[in-house]
Amino acid sequence: MRWKLEPDLNSERRNYLSPEKAILVNIIETNNWQRPIYFSLGCNPLALAGLDEYFQLHGFVHKLLPFKTRGTEHAIHPDKIEQVLLVASNIKNLRDIDDHNMPRVSNILLNYYSVILKLADYYSKRNQTKELERLADFMKRNMRVKALPKAEHVMESIEDYPKP
């Protein structure tokens, strides 16, 4: 892995790494690729110091890989996403969110739709029509959530992906 990390704190005499970036370096060095390193989907991209080029979408987290993944087939792990997301029992409580007063939950739900759209895009680019249809069917049966703004647009965009 070749990753250039620039100091992000400056004084008149020296440049420094911020504590958050120093922690990133420490995590990578300490794990030394012996254990996987994961980042939340909610991480601020600015705090990641360019590591996002090495991320693989791995369910609801990003997994750090030792090579650049952006724009490659390694940018997404569809099997892991399906394992986590496309199991009805894992999302069985989504439907009754509309019945509760939880105004901040829609931000979390955006992650569900974001991951599903990335998976749909992955399938579309590979002309995997059956997988796209299965994904759309799963969403129709399990993920109709009115609490999420514009939920219908997400469904429509998946159904409208180009078919070969």
PDB file of C-alpha atoms in Angstrom:
ATOM      1  CA  MET A   1       0.000   0.000   0.000  1.00  0.00           C
ATOM      2  CA  ARG A   2       1.335   3.388  -0.969  1.00  0.00           C
ATOM      3  CA  TRP A   3      -0.439   6.116   0.945  1.00  0.00           C
ATOM      4  CA  LYS A   4       0.867   9.633   1.287  1.00  0.00           C
ATOM      5  CA  LEU A   5      -0.220  11.382   4.440  1.00  0.00           C
ATOM      6  CA  GLU A   6       0.359  15.102   4.637  1.00  0.00           C
ATOM      7  CA  PRO A   7       0.633  16.989   7.937  1.00  0.00           C
ATOM      8  CA  ASP A   8      -2.563  18.886   8.561  1.00  0.00           C
ATOM      9  CA  LEU A   9      -1.566  21.167  11.448  1.00  0.00           C
ATOM     10  CA  ASN A  10       0.903  23.970  10.872  1.00  0.00           C
ATOM     11  CA  SER A  11       2.880  26.305  13.082  1.00  0.00           C
ATOM     12  CA  GLU A  12       5.550  28.825  12.208  1.00  0.00           C
ATOM     13  CA  ARG A  13       8.337  26.316  12.719  1.00  0.00           C
ATOM     14  CA  ARG A  14       6.831  22.885  12.054  1.00  0.00           C
ATOM     15  CA  ASN A  15       4.047  20.905  10.481  1.00  0.00           C
ATOM     16  CA  TYR A  16       2.219  18.243  12.471  1.00  0.00           C
ATOM     17  CA  LEU A  17      -0.255  15.446  12.091  1.00  0.00           C
ATOM     18  CA  SER A  18      -3.529  16.013  13.872  1.00  0.00           C
ATOM     19  CA  PRO A  19      -4.323  13.465  16.580  1.00  0.00           C
ATOM     20  CA  GLU A  20      -7.046  11.864  14.444  1.00  0.00           C
ATOM     21  CA  LYS A  21      -4.638  11.275  11.548  1.00  0.00           C
ATOM     22  CA  ALA A  22      -1.921  10.036  13.899  1.00  0.00           C
ATOM     23  CA  ILE A  23      -4.456   7.522  15.221  1.00  0.00           C
ATOM     24  CA  LEU A  24      -5.191   6.355  11.656  1.00  0.00           C
ATOM     25  CA  VAL A  25      -1.494   5.712  11.087  1.00  0.00           C
ATOM     26  CA  ASN A  26      -1.246   3.886  14.406  1.00  0.00           C
ATOM     27  CA  ILE A  27      -4.219   1.650  13.610  1.00  0.00           C
ATOM     28  CA  ILE A  28      -2.763   0.670  10.228  1.00  0.00           C
ATOM     29  CA  GLU A  29       0.736   0.074  11.589  1.00  0.00           C
ATOM     30  CA  THR A  30      -0.495  -1.847  14.624  1.00  0.00           C
ATOM     31  CA  ASN A  31      -2.734  -4.155  12.614  1.00  0.00           C
ATOM     32  CA  ASN A  32      -0.031  -4.641   9.959  1.00  0.00           C
ATOM     33  CA  TRP A  33      -2.576  -6.378   7.691  1.00  0.00           C
ATOM     34  CA  GLN A  34      -2.861  -9.197  10.222  1.00  0.00           C
ATOM     35  CA  ARG A  35      -6.401  -8.119  11.128  1.00  0.00           C
ATOM     36  CA  PRO A  36      -9.015  -6.361   9.019  1.00  0.00           C
ATOM     37  CA  ILE A  37      -9.661  -2.659   9.524  1.00  0.00           C
ATOM     38  CA  TYR A  38     -13.182  -1.323   9.046  1.00  0.00           C
ATOM     39  CA  PHE A  39     -14.639   2.167   8.916  1.00  0.00           C
ATOM     40  CA  SER A  40     -18.226   3.238   9.400  1.00  0.00           C
ATOM     41  CA  LEU A  41     -20.174   4.497   6.409  1.00  0.00           C
ATOM     42  CA  GLY A  42     -20.745   7.645   8.453  1.00  0.00           C
ATOM     43  CA  CYS A  43     -17.059   8.587   8.728  1.00  0.00           C
ATOM     44  CA  ASN A  44     -16.255  12.096   7.592  1.00  0.00           C
ATOM     45  CA  PRO A  45     -14.244  11.698   4.351  1.00  0.00           C
ATOM     46  CA  LEU A  46     -11.949  14.557   5.388  1.00  0.00           C
ATOM     47  CA  ALA A  47     -10.906  12.623   8.481  1.00  0.00           C
ATOM     48  CA  LEU A  48      -9.920   9.622   6.376  1.00  0.00           C
ATOM     49  CA  ALA A  49      -6.911  11.348   4.830  1.00  0.00           C
ATOM     50  CA  GLY A  50      -7.288   9.720   1.421  1.00  0.00           C
ATOM     51  CA  LEU A  51      -7.759   6.187   2.733  1.00  0.00           C
ATOM     52  CA  ASP A  52     -11.124   5.998   0.991  1.00  0.00           C
ATOM     53  CA  GLU A  53      -9.241   5.145  -2.221  1.00  0.00           C
ATOM     54  CA  TYR A  54      -8.431   1.823  -0.532  1.00  0.00           C
ATOM     55  CA  PHE A  55     -11.942   1.031   0.706  1.00  0.00           C
ATOM     56  CA  GLN A  56     -14.166  -1.840  -0.259  1.00  0.00           C
ATOM     57  CA  LEU A  57     -17.869  -1.498   0.481  1.00  0.00           C
ATOM     58  CA  HIS A  58     -18.366  -4.482   2.744  1.00  0.00           C
ATOM     59  CA  GLY A  59     -21.963  -4.541   3.943  1.00  0.00           C
ATOM     60  CA  PHE A  60     -22.560  -1.466   6.101  1.00  0.00           C
ATOM     61  CA  VAL A  61     -18.870  -0.710   6.557  1.00  0.00           C
ATOM     62  CA  HIS A  62     -15.843   0.050   4.449  1.00  0.00           C
ATOM     63  CA  LYS A  63     -13.004  -2.442   4.677  1.00  0.00           C
ATOM     64  CA  LEU A  64      -9.482  -1.101   4.201  1.00  0.00           C
ATOM     65  CA  LEU A  65      -7.545  -3.071   1.585  1.00  0.00           C
ATOM     66  CA  PRO A  66      -3.803  -2.852   0.839  1.00  0.00           C
ATOM     67  CA  PHE A  67      -4.378  -1.613  -2.723  1.00  0.00           C
ATOM     68  CA  LYS A  68      -6.443   1.080  -4.422  1.00  0.00           C
ATOM     69  CA  THR A  69      -9.995  -0.030  -5.064  1.00  0.00           C
ATOM     70  CA  ARG A  70     -11.707   3.081  -6.401  1.00  0.00           C
ATOM     71  CA  GLY A  71     -12.992   2.431  -9.910  1.00  0.00           C
ATOM     72  CA  THR A  72     -12.110  -1.282  -9.789  1.00  0.00           C
ATOM     73  CA  GLU A  73     -14.103  -4.460  -9.305  1.00  0.00           C
ATOM     74  CA  HIS A  74     -12.749  -4.521  -5.744  1.00  0.00           C
ATOM     75  CA  ALA A  75     -14.592  -1.353  -4.701  1.00  0.00           C
ATOM     76  CA  ILE A  76     -17.622  -3.376  -3.646  1.00  0.00           C
ATOM     77  CA  HIS A  77     -18.087  -6.836  -2.135  1.00  0.00           C
ATOM     78  CA  PRO A  78     -21.563  -7.824  -3.393  1.00  0.00           C
ATOM     79  CA  ASP A  79     -21.700 -11.146  -1.538  1.00  0.00           C
ATOM     80  CA  LYS A  80     -21.034  -9.474   1.805  1.00  0.00           C
ATOM     81  CA  ILE A  81     -23.648  -6.795   1.108  1.00  0.00           C
ATOM     82  CA  GLU A  82     -26.213  -9.453   0.258  1.00  0.00           C
ATOM     83  CA  GLN A  83     -25.280 -11.424   3.365  1.00  0.00           C
ATOM     84  CA  VAL A  84     -25.982  -8.423   5.565  1.00  0.00           C
ATOM     85  CA  LEU A  85     -28.633  -6.444   3.743  1.00  0.00           C
ATOM     86  CA  LEU A  86     -30.673  -8.837   1.643  1.00  0.00           C
ATOM     87  CA  VAL A  87     -31.875 -11.005   4.502  1.00  0.00           C
ATOM     88  CA  ALA A  88     -35.427 -10.080   5.445  1.00  0.00           C
ATOM     89  CA  SER A  89     -34.937 -10.954   9.125  1.00  0.00           C
ATOM     90  CA  ASN A  90     -32.067  -8.445   9.353  1.00  0.00           C
ATOM     91  CA  ILE A  91     -34.366  -5.577   8.416  1.00  0.00           C
ATOM     92  CA  LYS A  92     -37.690  -6.810   9.783  1.00  0.00           C
ATOM     93  CA  ASN A  93     -38.147  -3.754  12.014  1.00  0.00           C
ATOM     94  CA  LEU A  94     -37.785  -1.204   9.225  1.00  0.00           C
ATOM     95  CA  ARG A  95     -41.459  -1.246   8.324  1.00  0.00           C
ATOM     96  CA  ASP A  96     -42.698  -0.061  11.720  1.00  0.00           C
ATOM     97  CA  ILE A  97     -40.298   2.879  11.889  1.00  0.00           C
ATOM     98  CA  ASP A  98     -43.067   4.940  10.300  1.00  0.00           C
ATOM     99  CA  ASP A  99     -45.221   4.314  13.380  1.00  0.00           C
ATOM    100  CA  HIS A 100     -42.682   5.743  15.820  1.00  0.00           C
ATOM    101  CA  ASN A 101     -41.491   9.271  16.340  1.00  0.00           C
ATOM    102  CA  MET A 102     -37.799   8.852  15.530  1.00  0.00           C
ATOM    103  CA  PRO A 103     -36.888  11.878  13.418  1.00  0.00           C
ATOM    104  CA  ARG A 104     -33.163  11.129  13.180  1.00  0.00           C
ATOM    105  CA  VAL A 105     -33.555   7.557  11.970  1.00  0.00           C
ATOM    106  CA  SER A 106     -33.904   8.671   8.349  1.00  0.00           C
ATOM    107  CA  ASN A 107     -30.190   9.533   8.273  1.00  0.00           C
ATOM    108  CA  ILE A 108     -29.354   5.955   9.217  1.00  0.00           C
ATOM    109  CA  LEU A 109     -31.810   4.643   6.654  1.00  0.00           C
ATOM    110  CA  LEU A 110     -29.989   6.594   3.977  1.00  0.00           C
ATOM    111  CA  ASN A 111     -27.125   4.117   4.425  1.00  0.00           C
ATOM    112  CA  TYR A 112     -29.444   1.237   3.492  1.00  0.00           C
ATOM    113  CA  TYR A 113     -30.494   2.935   0.289  1.00  0.00           C
ATOM    114  CA  SER A 114     -27.000   4.149  -0.513  1.00  0.00           C
ATOM    115  CA  VAL A 115     -25.588   0.638  -0.254  1.00  0.00           C
ATOM    116  CA  ILE A 116     -28.467  -0.815  -2.273  1.00  0.00           C
ATOM    117  CA  LEU A 117     -27.963   1.761  -5.025  1.00  0.00           C
ATOM    118  CA  LYS A 118     -24.255   0.941  -5.180  1.00  0.00           C
ATOM    119  CA  LEU A 119     -25.087  -2.745  -5.398  1.00  0.00           C
ATOM    120  CA  ALA A 120     -27.628  -2.048  -8.159  1.00  0.00           C
ATOM    121  CA  ASP A 121     -25.020  -0.027 -10.039  1.00  0.00           C
ATOM    122  CA  TYR A 122     -22.536  -2.892  -9.666  1.00  0.00           C
ATOM    123  CA  TYR A 123     -25.061  -5.361 -11.112  1.00  0.00           C
ATOM    124  CA  SER A 124     -26.081  -2.995 -13.899  1.00  0.00           C
ATOM    125  CA  LYS A 125     -22.499  -2.425 -15.068  1.00  0.00           C
ATOM    126  CA  ARG A 126     -22.031  -6.188 -15.280  1.00  0.00           C
ATOM    127  CA  ASN A 127     -25.356  -6.788 -17.059  1.00  0.00           C
ATOM    128  CA  GLN A 128     -26.546  -8.951 -14.162  1.00  0.00           C
ATOM    129  CA  THR A 129     -30.245  -8.484 -14.878  1.00  0.00           C
ATOM    130  CA  LYS A 130     -31.464 -11.308 -12.639  1.00  0.00           C
ATOM    131  CA  GLU A 131     -29.639  -9.849  -9.658  1.00  0.00           C
ATOM    132  CA  LEU A 132     -31.105  -6.403 -10.369  1.00  0.00           C
ATOM    133  CA  GLU A 133     -34.597  -7.865 -10.546  1.00  0.00           C
ATOM    134  CA  ARG A 134     -34.033  -9.813  -7.325  1.00  0.00           C
ATOM    135  CA  LEU A 135     -32.814  -6.648  -5.611  1.00  0.00           C
ATOM    136  CA  ALA A 136     -35.838  -4.644  -6.760  1.00  0.00           C
ATOM    137  CA  ASP A 137     -38.187  -7.429  -5.670  1.00  0.00           C
ATOM    138  CA  PHE A 138     -36.554  -7.621  -2.240  1.00  0.00           C
ATOM    139  CA  MET A 139     -36.933  -3.883  -1.784  1.00  0.00           C
ATOM    140  CA  LYS A 140     -40.594  -3.956  -2.803  1.00  0.00           C
ATOM    141  CA  ARG A 141     -41.330  -6.674  -0.274  1.00  0.00           C
ATOM    142  CA  ASN A 142     -39.176  -5.513   2.624  1.00  0.00           C
ATOM    143  CA  MET A 143     -38.025  -1.909   2.414  1.00  0.00           C
ATOM    144  CA  ARG A 144     -40.981   0.376   1.817  1.00  0.00           C
ATOM    145  CA  VAL A 145     -40.225   2.995   4.415  1.00  0.00           C
ATOM    146  CA  LYS A 146     -42.170   6.241   4.363  1.00  0.00           C
ATOM    147  CA  ALA A 147     -39.867   7.720   7.023  1.00  0.00           C
ATOM    148  CA  LEU A 148     -37.124   8.068   4.438  1.00  0.00           C
ATOM    149  CA  PRO A 149     -37.471  11.105   2.211  1.00  0.00           C
ATOM    150  CA  LYS A 150     -37.984  10.191  -1.444  1.00  0.00           C
ATOM    151  CA  ALA A 151     -37.921   6.435  -0.795  1.00  0.00           C
ATOM    152  CA  GLU A 152     -39.998   5.888  -3.925  1.00  0.00           C
ATOM    153  CA  HIS A 153     -37.320   7.564  -6.062  1.00  0.00           C
ATOM    154  CA  VAL A 154     -34.764   5.016  -4.879  1.00  0.00           C
ATOM    155  CA  MET A 155     -37.032   2.157  -5.885  1.00  0.00           C
ATOM    156  CA  GLU A 156     -37.756   3.739  -9.258  1.00  0.00           C
ATOM    157  CA  SER A 157     -34.075   4.307  -9.961  1.00  0.00           C
ATOM    158  CA  ILE A 158     -33.287   0.641  -9.349  1.00  0.00           C
ATOM    159  CA  GLU A 159     -36.190  -0.509 -11.504  1.00  0.00           C
ATOM    160  CA  ASP A 160     -35.065   1.866 -14.267  1.00  0.00           C
ATOM    161  CA  TYR A 161     -31.478   0.590 -14.494  1.00  0.00           C
ATOM    162  CA  PRO A 162     -30.643  -0.250 -18.088  1.00  0.00           C
ATOM    163  CA  LYS A 163     -31.346  -3.833 -19.033  1.00  0.00           C
ATOM    164  CA  PRO A 164     -29.065  -5.534 -21.571  1.00  0.00           C
TER     165      PRO A 164
END
